[in-house]
Amino acid sequence: MLEYFHQLSAPVQTLIIYSMGSLMICILMFLTKNKLVDSLLFIPFIGLQIYLNVMEYFEIGITKADGLEDYFKIDHLGFIFLTLTTLISIPVIIHSTVYSFSQHESKKELEVHNISLLLFIANMSGAIISCNVGLMWAFLEATTLCASMLIYHERNAEALEAAWKYVFVCSIGIALTFVGILFLGMANKSIHELNFSIEGLKLTVAHMDSIWLKLSFLFIITGYSVKIGVVPLFTVDIDAKDAAPSPVGALLSGGLMNVGILALLRFYQIFGTTDILGWMNKILIIVGILSILLAAVYLFKVANYKRMLAYSSMEHAGIALIAIASGKIGFVAAILHLIFHAFTKVSLFVQMGQVYKVFQGKNMKDIGGYFQLNPLGASVILLGIFSITALPPSGLFLSEFLIFKSLFLSERYITASILFLLLTIILAALGTKFFKLLFSPIPNTTISYQSINQWESISQWIMLLTMIYAGIAPPAFLIDFISTAVKDFPTYIPL
Amino acid sequence: MINLLIIIFTISIIYLSVAGRFQSFINILMFQGIVLCGIAMLELKEISLANLLFILLETLVVKAIIVPYFLGKLLKKNNLTHDSTPNIPQFTSLIINSSAIIFSFILAYNLHEEHIKITYFTASVSAMFTGIFLIISRRKIITHIIGYMVLENGIFLLSLAIGAELPMIVNTGILLDLFTSVLVLGFFVSKISNTFHTVEIEKLTELKD
Amino acid sequence: MGFILLFSILIGIFFLPYLSNSVKPFLRLLINLIVAIPSFIVAFNAVQYGPQNIWIGEFSITGVWELKIDELSAFFIAIINISILASSVYGLGYLKENKNSIALSIKFISSILLHVGLLGVCMLQNFIPFMISWEVMSISSFMLVIFQYHKPNAIKAGLNYLIQMHIGVVLLMVGFIIVGNTTGQSNFDAIGLYFSNHNNNFWLFLVFFIGFSFKIGFLTLHTWMPEAYAVAPSNISGVMSGVVKKMGIYGILRILFYVQNTRLEIGIFILTISLATCLYGIINAIMQTDIKKLLSYSSMENMGIIGIGLGMAMIGFGVHDLALAYLGFTASLLQILNHALFKTSLFFNNGGIYQQTRTRNIDQLGGLSKYMPITSILFLLSSIAACGLPPFNGFVAEYIIYSGLIEGMNATFVTTEVFLLLCLIILSLVGGLAIFTYSKVFGLVFLGNPRSEIITPTKEAPLLMLIPQIILMSIALSIGLYPKFILSYITKIVDVYVPHYSHVSLDSYSDVLELGHAGSIFILIVLVLIIVRKFVLNKKTIEYQVTWGCGYETKNTRMQYNSASWADYFLKFGNFFIGHHNSFTPLKKEDIFPDDKKMKISYFDKIESNLIQPLLELVNYTLNKLAVIQTGQTQYYILYGFVFLLFMSILTFFKIL
């Protein structure tokens, strides 16, 4: 068998090593009795993930052989998302391990959690590097399973309810996406064997009737909205990010959302070559504005900090969709926005985990005075909130600047005005509530609060400082890479 | 012959909107599984034997046997017989479902696609609609699962319409869906019944704003 | 060299939280000096040798980072550095008793960032670097405002400030985007390109004007001011009022430089808004009982005066009266410096009072001149400057404005003449009201007797808090007595704005020089008289009596004027501008044995209550109505998906989308 392996081309070897390696680590995690070893097994997985990432760099644009050419292919866009996923998996895994150890869980719970986390990251990577929409769909379907086990980690009533709703609505959403893909198949008139790879679809959609394309896109966006976390099926995402442990919430916000948007972007690329482009942009803008509106509404209403972060993710997903819809320089802006948002949101979620550990509660009424208790961590939140509301020098300010610029270039003035208004409202809501967390007096001075090791905030500082640096002086190679990634998109113009 | 089976399938969907007992739901699911198996057998005569056997296995075994079995076990464990009163009266839902069928027929007719068989499209869209409608209008989890299964049946029927050209991957996707429903839904529903001692959706409303 | 600077700042910021509370202010002062000295040098070079350019780098998206210092920037750099250094020295003496080391660290780090941000705004001329620097300034001043975050409305006031600043930045961003999209460039010269290509400059100017006005606090955009200044520590209020506000004026000055047409309309617009601001500000100032709020409304009046200068200048351009333009710009720039000097000094003064008495309420203070003599003298001098009376600097600026107005009335069209006349009348009214206000404050706070037990006995403020005020007021006095020095610098700036005009022929310039001489002679006479008096009284014994010791037996100190009664006469006129609550139940016929009656008068800002509050409530109401989506029931969640699909398909089908 080994000779067969060596005969395969390098790209396929990479994939086989990655998948087999991940499976083996899962089995080992299942077999070990020791909690520490279980968690240390993540290190080889991180190594595998980095290996995949690096190898894929050399594969960009190269068609794989050996029968996989319709299924796996990495391009610049996929590579950006893959690197982003890898980069945020590392702090997520670290903090998840720290979190598990501090909670004194049983071996079985830890094992289930770790295996699900590993498979979740692996499935996301698989979805990113696949170039077949059906395969991407299958990988996203698999992430539903993994995510549900991750959400159910706490094993209390709240987690159960969130996990059930997530599984159920996600399944329905994924089914709707499948219907959308089926419509694509049904509308195909020309060739016998329908090729669901992206390249193949680009060729065939040119001959399809636009009514089918529109129906298909509607079903796809409704279905994938549950993964991205936007209107209409966003509600279970909020519950999931709330009930899951904080590192998992971080991964859902910073990882799964991006993969969902990537999947949508693939369809956007495919349909962008037809004449439904204008209609697609309008739908995306409606979805985006509604998501941001609902996020603003609920950010004022809720008192639970993790839900606030979840609604904030919804808002940023909406902004990214509007960026995509406005075209021209909006594509670069959208990708930059997603990258910066991932860094900021992961930092905030992880820091929220520490807040939860100190206060044992998520409700605004019970929490306050965090600056006194954990200055380094509280400054993470301060910086994070300034960043997430896109105040300079955050990187998100740059991406939002570009988004407004592209909205003005495409003369969508009403959208821009509504966006300004909603973003100001969101700034007010987030500011009021989070400053209360940081600065109001400590609620109950009689009990002693658990102290947090200051080193736990280091990873978030690194992420936030990187993002701020990129916000002031974006590295040229990053911008060039992103520009190369999106240059085939419709109506693209260089920065 | 295929059209006859499709029409029978559609009639079973209408029956769903008036059914009240859980056992009727399960029986309808079994029935639909068998009908789909028949349709698959007749439609996909041209594809390879391995594929065909796979699809028949999937429909017959999973849809018609395994899923009803699991659901039946769940019913017995929780001593459920009747569905709770739906939010929308049964007569109204009957009217809505029938109009959905008519509407999807009109839609299919207007789409002018000779590739698509009108009956397939009508039946599958109405099945999907009925499935979603069941979920929206009923309150017990079991009914939600049944609605989901009906949705799945509709999607399967739709995929059969272009089954001759579909590669294997789509069937794998369908199987994955069923795998989800059986394993995870069964797992979670049993956990829910253990934790909450009920399978009423009304109790699962803690997470709201 | 620049990297060393940046590095040292970052090291300082990083290590500051770990130092002890008493060392922190010194480190802050040190870093401020490290930042101020090179900027002074660069500013000096700019004035001597012409505009300087310092290249930092070019990055993607954010564009070119280049420091450009011309005469205008140099002027502002000087003001910024003087104010910040004064406040740092002041801070050495201010908060000795505050033990909260985290709050102190935040305060000091924010003040360092504020300094850097302010300088950056003056020196950066590309869009995104400018906005980044602007926001660094806003955010750090916000963090400073909420320094006393344990007080209940500190965070609310701070957030109000932050959000309004954010709206201002958004408007600036819109302006920059419009310019960038049409011209393809991203530095301030592109604004000039835009203006020259478009016939109607007014609208883009308006966008920028409103964006910058949030910072300045022109009418209706001022509601953040009183609360924010009231909750911030005194030296921060001083810096914010003296410097941060002026950055808005700096922005407007830059924009005005590039405007090519519609100058008359712009001038009239600015003039109208400034007049309204002036009037509204001083009227509201009269009614305040909180010293800091009073000072902030008075700042609003001074901003109005600066705006009047700018408006005059633009009208001058519009009617081709270059003398008017010249005088207008000169007056504005001079008033910017003046206001920075005396208002900062006033806020510092108030800080000293607050530190000793723990109250800012005029109705509780009184008779402080007995306990804090130096503070009271400094307050008196600063008030005289603030009212625009000779021999201080405010007078010079106002004189130039008045002479400009009269000069403008000689010139041209009837409508402008009438307008300028109106302006002159209102300006005189405002000047009178300013004197009214400050005499009220000085009289009630420093003279008479204490109105409550709060302030007995207090001691004088620490020397470190007095020295900055003395320095600032000395500079102010020197400007008043010898304006030639500062005017020679200002003319260099104005020459850039109004080219081809020689100011030598202006009468007003020689007038102010003479007035300066007169002022010096006056002071000399006063000093001589004081010395003579002291000499004469040396041999005699002096009897001191208690204040109000005129024979009335049952006096109590609350029978003195308080702030409402002093201004009561005025209230009848000012009713239109000020809202007031008056809760008082008079004696009724049935009250045979009347119990104690209470009367409570409070004043509030009409614009805030009638304009801003309803708007916020509307937003709140709408948002609450919409918050019904997350019901907790799965059926609804699926329903939303279905409705979305259906709705979008129907819209598509009917070709609406």
PDB file of C-alpha atoms in Angstrom, chain A residues 104-257:
ATOM      1  CA  HIS A 104     -12.691  19.666  36.428  1.00  0.00           C
ATOM      2  CA  GLU A 105     -14.651  17.731  33.912  1.00  0.00           C
ATOM      3  CA  SER A 106     -14.882  14.017  33.607  1.00  0.00           C
ATOM      4  CA  LYS A 107     -12.700  12.136  31.184  1.00  0.00           C
ATOM      5  CA  LYS A 108     -15.604  11.282  28.953  1.00  0.00           C
ATOM      6  CA  GLU A 109     -16.802  14.844  28.630  1.00  0.00           C
ATOM      7  CA  LEU A 110     -13.311  16.047  27.850  1.00  0.00           C
ATOM      8  CA  GLU A 111     -12.827  13.332  25.271  1.00  0.00           C
ATOM      9  CA  VAL A 112     -16.074  14.063  23.495  1.00  0.00           C
ATOM     10  CA  HIS A 113     -15.277  17.746  23.510  1.00  0.00           C
ATOM     11  CA  ASN A 114     -11.774  17.338  22.154  1.00  0.00           C
ATOM     12  CA  ILE A 115     -12.753  14.910  19.429  1.00  0.00           C
ATOM     13  CA  SER A 116     -15.628  17.127  18.347  1.00  0.00           C
ATOM     14  CA  LEU A 117     -13.373  20.176  18.324  1.00  0.00           C
ATOM     15  CA  LEU A 118     -10.805  18.403  16.218  1.00  0.00           C
ATOM     16  CA  LEU A 119     -13.355  17.120  13.753  1.00  0.00           C
ATOM     17  CA  PHE A 120     -14.973  20.525  13.629  1.00  0.00           C
ATOM     18  CA  ILE A 121     -11.748  22.224  12.630  1.00  0.00           C
ATOM     19  CA  ALA A 122     -10.940  19.441  10.184  1.00  0.00           C
ATOM     20  CA  ASN A 123     -14.356  19.688   8.561  1.00  0.00           C
ATOM     21  CA  MET A 124     -14.045  23.432   8.238  1.00  0.00           C
ATOM     22  CA  SER A 125     -10.686  23.019   6.564  1.00  0.00           C
ATOM     23  CA  GLY A 126     -12.182  20.438   4.274  1.00  0.00           C
ATOM     24  CA  ALA A 127     -14.981  22.764   3.290  1.00  0.00           C
ATOM     25  CA  ILE A 128     -12.487  25.515   2.540  1.00  0.00           C
ATOM     26  CA  ILE A 129     -10.243  23.481   0.277  1.00  0.00           C
ATOM     27  CA  SER A 130     -12.977  21.777  -1.659  1.00  0.00           C
ATOM     28  CA  CYS A 131     -13.982  23.194  -4.990  1.00  0.00           C
ATOM     29  CA  ASN A 132     -17.101  21.139  -5.449  1.00  0.00           C
ATOM     30  CA  VAL A 133     -20.210  22.748  -4.090  1.00  0.00           C
ATOM     31  CA  GLY A 134     -21.692  19.413  -3.167  1.00  0.00           C
ATOM     32  CA  LEU A 135     -18.615  18.393  -1.219  1.00  0.00           C
ATOM     33  CA  MET A 136     -18.541  21.749   0.500  1.00  0.00           C
ATOM     34  CA  TRP A 137     -22.152  21.190   1.438  1.00  0.00           C
ATOM     35  CA  ALA A 138     -21.338  17.790   2.890  1.00  0.00           C
ATOM     36  CA  PHE A 139     -18.501  19.179   4.979  1.00  0.00           C
ATOM     37  CA  LEU A 140     -20.709  21.962   6.321  1.00  0.00           C
ATOM     38  CA  GLU A 141     -23.322  19.356   7.131  1.00  0.00           C
ATOM     39  CA  ALA A 142     -20.708  17.468   9.113  1.00  0.00           C
ATOM     40  CA  THR A 143     -19.792  20.599  11.047  1.00  0.00           C
ATOM     41  CA  THR A 144     -23.355  20.708  12.310  1.00  0.00           C
ATOM     42  CA  LEU A 145     -22.848  17.412  14.039  1.00  0.00           C
ATOM     43  CA  CYS A 146     -19.542  18.400  15.586  1.00  0.00           C
ATOM     44  CA  ALA A 147     -20.820  21.791  16.652  1.00  0.00           C
ATOM     45  CA  SER A 148     -23.833  20.296  18.360  1.00  0.00           C
ATOM     46  CA  MET A 149     -21.652  18.112  20.539  1.00  0.00           C
ATOM     47  CA  LEU A 150     -19.502  21.097  21.352  1.00  0.00           C
ATOM     48  CA  ILE A 151     -22.515  23.175  22.312  1.00  0.00           C
ATOM     49  CA  TYR A 152     -23.828  20.409  24.518  1.00  0.00           C
ATOM     50  CA  HIS A 153     -20.579  20.371  26.460  1.00  0.00           C
ATOM     51  CA  GLU A 154     -21.920  21.834  29.686  1.00  0.00           C
ATOM     52  CA  ARG A 155     -24.670  19.227  29.782  1.00  0.00           C
ATOM     53  CA  ASN A 156     -27.182  21.398  31.478  1.00  0.00           C
ATOM     54  CA  ALA A 157     -30.698  22.250  30.381  1.00  0.00           C
ATOM     55  CA  GLU A 158     -29.659  25.432  28.647  1.00  0.00           C
ATOM     56  CA  ALA A 159     -26.966  23.706  26.620  1.00  0.00           C
ATOM     57  CA  LEU A 160     -29.309  20.907  25.689  1.00  0.00           C
ATOM     58  CA  GLU A 161     -31.937  23.279  24.457  1.00  0.00           C
ATOM     59  CA  ALA A 162     -29.408  25.282  22.452  1.00  0.00           C
ATOM     60  CA  ALA A 163     -27.864  22.153  20.963  1.00  0.00           C
ATOM     61  CA  TRP A 164     -31.209  20.688  19.977  1.00  0.00           C
ATOM     62  CA  LYS A 165     -32.390  23.872  18.335  1.00  0.00           C
ATOM     63  CA  TYR A 166     -29.076  24.249  16.572  1.00  0.00           C
ATOM     64  CA  VAL A 167     -29.135  20.732  15.167  1.00  0.00           C
ATOM     65  CA  PHE A 168     -32.708  20.984  14.096  1.00  0.00           C
ATOM     66  CA  VAL A 169     -32.653  24.344  12.406  1.00  0.00           C
ATOM     67  CA  CYS A 170     -29.220  23.698  10.891  1.00  0.00           C
ATOM     68  CA  SER A 171     -30.473  20.470   9.376  1.00  0.00           C
ATOM     69  CA  ILE A 172     -33.394  22.275   7.856  1.00  0.00           C
ATOM     70  CA  GLY A 173     -31.126  25.011   6.609  1.00  0.00           C
ATOM     71  CA  ILE A 174     -28.721  22.575   5.072  1.00  0.00           C
ATOM     72  CA  ALA A 175     -31.630  20.779   3.478  1.00  0.00           C
ATOM     73  CA  LEU A 176     -32.776  24.043   1.909  1.00  0.00           C
ATOM     74  CA  THR A 177     -29.302  24.627   0.531  1.00  0.00           C
ATOM     75  CA  PHE A 178     -29.429  21.187  -0.942  1.00  0.00           C
ATOM     76  CA  VAL A 179     -32.677  22.070  -2.653  1.00  0.00           C
ATOM     77  CA  GLY A 180     -30.951  25.096  -4.089  1.00  0.00           C
ATOM     78  CA  ILE A 181     -28.155  22.947  -5.465  1.00  0.00           C
ATOM     79  CA  LEU A 182     -30.735  20.579  -6.862  1.00  0.00           C
ATOM     80  CA  PHE A 183     -32.433  23.408  -8.679  1.00  0.00           C
ATOM     81  CA  LEU A 184     -29.112  24.100 -10.307  1.00  0.00           C
ATOM     82  CA  GLY A 185     -29.059  20.555 -11.461  1.00  0.00           C
ATOM     83  CA  MET A 186     -32.588  20.721 -12.718  1.00  0.00           C
ATOM     84  CA  ALA A 187     -32.016  23.833 -14.729  1.00  0.00           C
ATOM     85  CA  ASN A 188     -29.109  22.332 -16.545  1.00  0.00           C
ATOM     86  CA  LYS A 189     -30.009  21.686 -20.103  1.00  0.00           C
ATOM     87  CA  SER A 190     -26.798  21.196 -21.934  1.00  0.00           C
ATOM     88  CA  ILE A 191     -24.686  18.285 -20.865  1.00  0.00           C
ATOM     89  CA  HIS A 192     -25.542  14.917 -19.452  1.00  0.00           C
ATOM     90  CA  GLU A 193     -23.206  14.642 -16.583  1.00  0.00           C
ATOM     91  CA  LEU A 194     -23.624  17.643 -14.348  1.00  0.00           C
ATOM     92  CA  ASN A 195     -20.363  18.793 -12.934  1.00  0.00           C
ATOM     93  CA  PHE A 196     -20.788  20.381  -9.552  1.00  0.00           C
ATOM     94  CA  SER A 197     -17.305  21.747  -9.352  1.00  0.00           C
ATOM     95  CA  ILE A 198     -17.052  25.496  -9.390  1.00  0.00           C
ATOM     96  CA  GLU A 199     -15.386  25.678 -12.750  1.00  0.00           C
ATOM     97  CA  GLY A 200     -17.888  23.323 -14.243  1.00  0.00           C
ATOM     98  CA  LEU A 201     -20.815  25.236 -12.874  1.00  0.00           C
ATOM     99  CA  LYS A 202     -19.482  28.496 -14.196  1.00  0.00           C
ATOM    100  CA  LEU A 203     -19.669  27.032 -17.650  1.00  0.00           C
ATOM    101  CA  THR A 204     -23.140  25.615 -17.332  1.00  0.00           C
ATOM    102  CA  VAL A 205     -24.934  28.475 -15.639  1.00  0.00           C
ATOM    103  CA  ALA A 206     -24.473  30.617 -18.671  1.00  0.00           C
ATOM    104  CA  HIS A 207     -27.143  28.583 -20.406  1.00  0.00           C
ATOM    105  CA  MET A 208     -29.589  28.421 -17.570  1.00  0.00           C
ATOM    106  CA  ASP A 209     -32.830  30.241 -17.297  1.00  0.00           C
ATOM    107  CA  SER A 210     -32.552  33.095 -14.845  1.00  0.00           C
ATOM    108  CA  ILE A 211     -35.666  32.125 -12.906  1.00  0.00           C
ATOM    109  CA  TRP A 212     -33.985  28.872 -11.884  1.00  0.00           C
ATOM    110  CA  LEU A 213     -30.825  30.690 -10.917  1.00  0.00           C
ATOM    111  CA  LYS A 214     -32.771  33.099  -8.774  1.00  0.00           C
ATOM    112  CA  LEU A 215     -34.712  30.356  -7.043  1.00  0.00           C
ATOM    113  CA  SER A 216     -31.554  28.440  -6.489  1.00  0.00           C
ATOM    114  CA  PHE A 217     -29.742  31.405  -5.001  1.00  0.00           C
ATOM    115  CA  LEU A 218     -32.656  32.204  -2.697  1.00  0.00           C
ATOM    116  CA  PHE A 219     -32.683  28.702  -1.294  1.00  0.00           C
ATOM    117  CA  ILE A 220     -28.937  28.669  -0.945  1.00  0.00           C
ATOM    118  CA  ILE A 221     -28.764  31.922   0.917  1.00  0.00           C
ATOM    119  CA  THR A 222     -31.642  30.947   3.189  1.00  0.00           C
ATOM    120  CA  GLY A 223     -29.942  27.684   3.917  1.00  0.00           C
ATOM    121  CA  TYR A 224     -26.468  29.020   4.480  1.00  0.00           C
ATOM    122  CA  SER A 225     -27.791  31.867   6.589  1.00  0.00           C
ATOM    123  CA  VAL A 226     -27.875  29.455   9.484  1.00  0.00           C
ATOM    124  CA  LYS A 227     -24.160  28.877   9.141  1.00  0.00           C
ATOM    125  CA  ILE A 228     -23.233  32.481   8.594  1.00  0.00           C
ATOM    126  CA  GLY A 229     -25.605  33.677  11.233  1.00  0.00           C
ATOM    127  CA  VAL A 230     -27.655  36.266   9.381  1.00  0.00           C
ATOM    128  CA  VAL A 231     -31.277  36.809   8.587  1.00  0.00           C
ATOM    129  CA  PRO A 232     -33.406  34.676   8.358  1.00  0.00           C
ATOM    130  CA  LEU A 233     -32.121  31.686  10.281  1.00  0.00           C
ATOM    131  CA  PHE A 234     -29.769  33.420  12.691  1.00  0.00           C
ATOM    132  CA  THR A 235     -31.663  32.791  15.888  1.00  0.00           C
ATOM    133  CA  VAL A 236     -30.173  29.435  16.704  1.00  0.00           C
ATOM    134  CA  ASP A 237     -26.659  30.744  16.123  1.00  0.00           C
ATOM    135  CA  ILE A 238     -27.159  33.282  18.871  1.00  0.00           C
ATOM    136  CA  ASP A 239     -28.342  30.574  21.235  1.00  0.00           C
ATOM    137  CA  ALA A 240     -25.454  28.339  20.251  1.00  0.00           C
ATOM    138  CA  LYS A 241     -22.781  30.967  20.835  1.00  0.00           C
ATOM    139  CA  ASP A 242     -24.360  31.788  24.131  1.00  0.00           C
ATOM    140  CA  ALA A 243     -24.650  28.270  25.492  1.00  0.00           C
ATOM    141  CA  ALA A 244     -21.379  26.892  24.213  1.00  0.00           C
ATOM    142  CA  PRO A 245     -18.193  27.362  26.200  1.00  0.00           C
ATOM    143  CA  SER A 246     -16.435  30.572  25.268  1.00  0.00           C
ATOM    144  CA  PRO A 247     -13.629  29.140  23.104  1.00  0.00           C
ATOM    145  CA  VAL A 248     -16.243  27.256  21.085  1.00  0.00           C
ATOM    146  CA  GLY A 249     -18.284  30.421  20.731  1.00  0.00           C
ATOM    147  CA  ALA A 250     -15.132  32.105  19.485  1.00  0.00           C
ATOM    148  CA  LEU A 251     -14.603  29.421  16.890  1.00  0.00           C
ATOM    149  CA  LEU A 252     -18.226  29.596  15.771  1.00  0.00           C
ATOM    150  CA  SER A 253     -18.002  33.351  15.369  1.00  0.00           C
ATOM    151  CA  GLY A 254     -14.583  33.568  13.871  1.00  0.00           C
ATOM    152  CA  GLY A 255     -14.382  30.312  11.992  1.00  0.00           C
ATOM    153  CA  LEU A 256     -17.691  28.884  10.944  1.00  0.00           C
ATOM    154  CA  MET A 257     -19.090  32.245   9.943  1.00  0.00           C
TER     155      MET A 257
END
